[in-house]
Amino acid sequence: MINNQRTLVLIKPDGVQRGLVGEIISRLEKRGLMLIAMNFRQVTKEFAETHYGAHIGKPFYNGLVKYITSAPLIAMVWEGTEAIKAVRQTVGATNPLESAPGTIRHDLALLTSRNLIHASDSVETAEKEIQMWFKKDEIFEWSRLHEDWISGLN
Ligand code: CMP
């Protein structure tokens, strides 16, 4: 059965600074996922602390908040069959040195502290994160003429 999902993806400040926005979007588009919301913004410390609330108290937490607030980032919502798993597969493991060849983090990054992307890790997190990052009217439902060639079942 087709399990259509939505997931939040951030191209973190290092991805923007390094000119990798097009490359990252292109990989997700080519996978067959659909971009349904996108904006460019620099987040406040308070916003970042809410987004990364699950990591409060961890040794890397303060550095993580500093990194994510240091410059503008791209926030997006992607939709498609098993989008949460598919995006995380394409993105690769949190530590780029442990990510599989062919994944974005493997091919384009070296360090966990500069790992280019954030992607929601579960259905519950995705719902929470999408609601936090986007208003309802910033998310667009649209359809593709060739949808069956991507998500069709035989
Ligand atoms: P992300 O997928 O956004 O989820 C949490 C983030 O915390 C992670 O990517 C990294 O940017 C960061 N992170 C996790 N572990 C570490 C670590 N050991 N050192 C530095 N940053 C980390």
Tab-separated table of C-alpha atoms and ligand atoms in Angstrom:
chain	number	residue	atom	x	y	z
A	1	MET	CA	0.000	0.000	0.000
A	2	ILE	CA	1.239	3.493	-0.758
A	3	ASN	CA	2.123	5.320	2.430
A	4	ASN	CA	2.100	8.965	1.447
A	5	GLN	CA	4.032	11.099	3.942
A	6	ARG	CA	5.339	14.609	4.468
A	7	THR	CA	8.659	15.469	6.067
A	8	LEU	CA	10.552	18.590	7.071
A	9	VAL	CA	13.971	19.116	5.507
A	10	LEU	CA	16.403	21.917	6.372
A	11	ILE	CA	19.399	22.849	4.286
A	12	LYS	CA	21.479	24.154	7.145
A	13	PRO	CA	23.615	27.311	6.950
A	14	ASP	CA	26.687	25.371	5.746
A	15	GLY	CA	24.712	24.054	2.759
A	16	VAL	CA	23.651	27.576	1.810
A	17	GLN	CA	27.133	29.048	2.335
A	18	ARG	CA	28.757	26.292	0.266
A	19	GLY	CA	26.363	26.758	-2.659
A	20	LEU	CA	24.857	23.282	-2.289
A	21	VAL	CA	21.162	24.270	-2.256
A	22	GLY	CA	20.591	23.304	-5.887
A	23	GLU	CA	22.494	20.025	-5.567
A	24	ILE	CA	20.560	18.960	-2.460
A	25	ILE	CA	17.153	19.887	-3.884
A	26	SER	CA	18.048	18.164	-7.130
A	27	ARG	CA	18.822	14.868	-5.370
A	28	LEU	CA	15.463	14.888	-3.571
A	29	GLU	CA	13.608	15.823	-6.774
A	30	LYS	CA	15.345	13.081	-8.738
A	31	ARG	CA	14.397	10.524	-6.082
A	32	GLY	CA	10.765	11.244	-7.001
A	33	LEU	CA	9.794	13.303	-3.972
A	34	MET	CA	7.668	16.433	-4.346
A	35	LEU	CA	8.575	19.850	-2.957
A	36	ILE	CA	5.413	21.305	-1.403
A	37	ALA	CA	6.777	24.176	0.729
A	38	MET	CA	9.997	26.160	0.878
A	39	ASN	CA	11.362	29.304	2.461
A	40	PHE	CA	14.652	31.031	3.210
A	41	ARG	CA	15.194	32.457	6.669
A	42	GLN	CA	17.555	32.965	9.581
A	43	VAL	CA	16.096	31.515	12.773
A	44	THR	CA	16.327	33.001	16.258
A	45	LYS	CA	17.997	31.306	19.214
A	46	GLU	CA	14.562	30.700	20.775
A	47	PHE	CA	13.225	29.063	17.608
A	48	ALA	CA	16.332	26.872	17.260
A	49	GLU	CA	16.069	25.811	20.900
A	50	THR	CA	12.481	24.700	20.339
A	51	HIS	CA	13.393	22.815	17.155
A	52	TYR	CA	16.300	21.025	18.844
A	53	GLY	CA	14.577	20.678	22.253
A	54	ALA	CA	15.231	16.922	22.259
A	55	HIS	CA	18.981	17.609	22.425
A	56	ILE	CA	19.021	20.016	25.399
A	57	GLY	CA	21.811	19.070	27.789
A	58	LYS	CA	23.867	17.141	25.248
A	59	PRO	CA	27.494	18.221	24.911
A	60	PHE	CA	26.987	19.476	21.355
A	61	TYR	CA	23.730	21.378	22.091
A	62	ASN	CA	25.090	24.938	22.485
A	63	GLY	CA	27.277	24.580	19.396
A	64	LEU	CA	24.350	23.160	17.440
A	65	VAL	CA	22.135	26.149	18.281
A	66	LYS	CA	24.962	28.555	17.380
A	67	TYR	CA	25.540	26.770	14.048
A	68	ILE	CA	21.890	26.681	13.021
A	69	THR	CA	21.304	30.360	13.906
A	70	SER	CA	24.576	31.664	12.435
A	71	ALA	CA	23.295	32.409	8.906
A	72	PRO	CA	20.222	31.850	6.707
A	73	LEU	CA	18.951	28.366	5.953
A	74	ILE	CA	16.386	26.780	3.645
A	75	ALA	CA	13.342	25.107	5.191
A	76	MET	CA	11.265	22.757	3.045
A	77	VAL	CA	8.472	20.227	3.180
A	78	TRP	CA	8.794	17.209	0.887
A	79	GLU	CA	6.012	14.750	0.133
A	80	GLY	CA	5.872	11.275	-1.350
A	81	THR	CA	5.666	7.549	-0.771
A	82	GLU	CA	7.467	6.764	2.525
A	83	ALA	CA	8.941	10.271	2.344
A	84	ILE	CA	10.374	10.195	5.889
A	85	LYS	CA	12.425	7.043	5.270
A	86	ALA	CA	13.251	7.976	1.660
A	87	VAL	CA	14.607	11.403	2.590
A	88	ARG	CA	16.680	10.033	5.475
A	89	GLN	CA	18.119	7.386	3.146
A	90	THR	CA	19.071	9.975	0.547
A	91	VAL	CA	20.509	12.253	3.262
A	92	GLY	CA	22.597	9.518	4.945
A	93	ALA	CA	23.694	8.900	8.546
A	94	THR	CA	24.107	11.845	10.949
A	95	ASN	CA	27.879	11.423	10.934
A	96	PRO	CA	29.016	11.953	7.323
A	97	LEU	CA	32.016	9.667	7.919
A	98	GLU	CA	29.591	6.838	8.673
A	99	SER	CA	27.096	7.574	5.905
A	100	ALA	CA	26.827	5.336	2.873
A	101	PRO	CA	28.486	6.305	-0.415
A	102	GLY	CA	25.990	8.012	-2.692
A	103	THR	CA	24.190	9.768	0.151
A	104	ILE	CA	24.274	13.550	0.390
A	105	ARG	CA	26.217	13.617	3.661
A	106	HIS	CA	28.748	11.073	2.424
A	107	ASP	CA	29.300	12.798	-0.884
A	108	LEU	CA	29.273	16.409	0.308
A	109	ALA	CA	30.283	16.547	3.986
A	110	LEU	CA	32.871	15.327	6.508
A	111	LEU	CA	31.712	16.251	10.001
A	112	THR	CA	28.587	15.755	12.156
A	113	SER	CA	28.917	19.391	13.217
A	114	ARG	CA	28.627	20.464	9.557
A	115	ASN	CA	26.297	17.801	8.205
A	116	LEU	CA	24.365	20.077	5.803
A	117	ILE	CA	20.824	18.811	6.359
A	118	HIS	CA	18.156	18.070	8.905
A	119	ALA	CA	15.329	15.650	8.103
A	120	SER	CA	12.442	14.582	10.377
A	121	ASP	CA	13.004	11.151	11.924
A	122	SER	CA	9.430	9.875	12.453
A	123	VAL	CA	5.808	10.537	11.539
A	124	GLU	CA	5.204	12.241	14.903
A	125	THR	CA	8.307	14.435	14.620
A	126	ALA	CA	7.496	15.330	11.016
A	127	GLU	CA	4.000	16.514	11.955
A	128	LYS	CA	5.342	18.578	14.849
A	129	GLU	CA	8.206	20.077	12.837
A	130	ILE	CA	6.102	20.931	9.780
A	131	GLN	CA	3.582	22.713	12.005
A	132	MET	CA	6.366	24.600	13.705
A	133	TRP	CA	8.149	25.727	10.532
A	134	PHE	CA	5.220	26.381	8.170
A	135	LYS	CA	1.756	27.913	8.269
A	136	LYS	CA	-0.971	25.912	6.542
A	137	ASP	CA	-1.211	28.393	3.617
A	138	GLU	CA	2.533	28.109	2.930
A	139	ILE	CA	2.152	24.430	2.009
A	140	PHE	CA	0.998	23.706	-1.536
A	141	GLU	CA	-0.793	20.620	-2.733
A	142	TRP	CA	-0.138	20.038	-6.398
A	143	SER	CA	-0.110	17.040	-8.685
A	144	ARG	CA	2.215	15.680	-11.351
A	145	LEU	CA	1.048	14.442	-14.740
A	146	HIS	CA	3.564	11.590	-14.547
A	147	GLU	CA	2.736	10.563	-10.963
A	148	ASP	CA	1.967	6.976	-11.990
A	149	TRP	CA	5.528	6.603	-13.313
A	150	ILE	CA	6.835	7.316	-9.809
A	151	SER	CA	4.289	5.940	-7.373
A	152	GLY	CA	2.228	3.562	-9.479
A	153	LEU	CA	1.686	-0.023	-8.334
A	154	ASN	CA	1.418	-2.959	-10.714
B	1	CMP	P1	20.254	16.704	12.723
B	1	CMP	O1	19.825	15.622	11.815
B	1	CMP	O2	19.809	18.093	12.434
B	1	CMP	O3	19.823	16.332	14.229
B	1	CMP	C1	20.492	16.815	15.350
B	1	CMP	C2	21.764	17.515	15.008
B	1	CMP	O4	22.673	17.644	16.057
B	1	CMP	C3	22.507	16.708	13.959
B	1	CMP	O5	21.850	16.720	12.735
B	1	CMP	C4	23.859	17.389	14.002
B	1	CMP	O6	23.859	18.633	13.291
B	1	CMP	C5	23.971	17.694	15.496
B	1	CMP	N1	24.771	16.680	16.192
B	1	CMP	C6	24.390	15.442	16.571
B	1	CMP	N2	25.403	14.797	17.175
B	1	CMP	C7	26.431	15.667	17.211
B	1	CMP	C8	27.759	15.591	17.705
B	1	CMP	N3	28.225	14.497	18.305
B	1	CMP	N4	28.546	16.670	17.536
B	1	CMP	C9	28.086	17.786	16.921
B	1	CMP	N5	26.841	17.924	16.432
B	1	CMP	C10	26.021	16.878	16.575
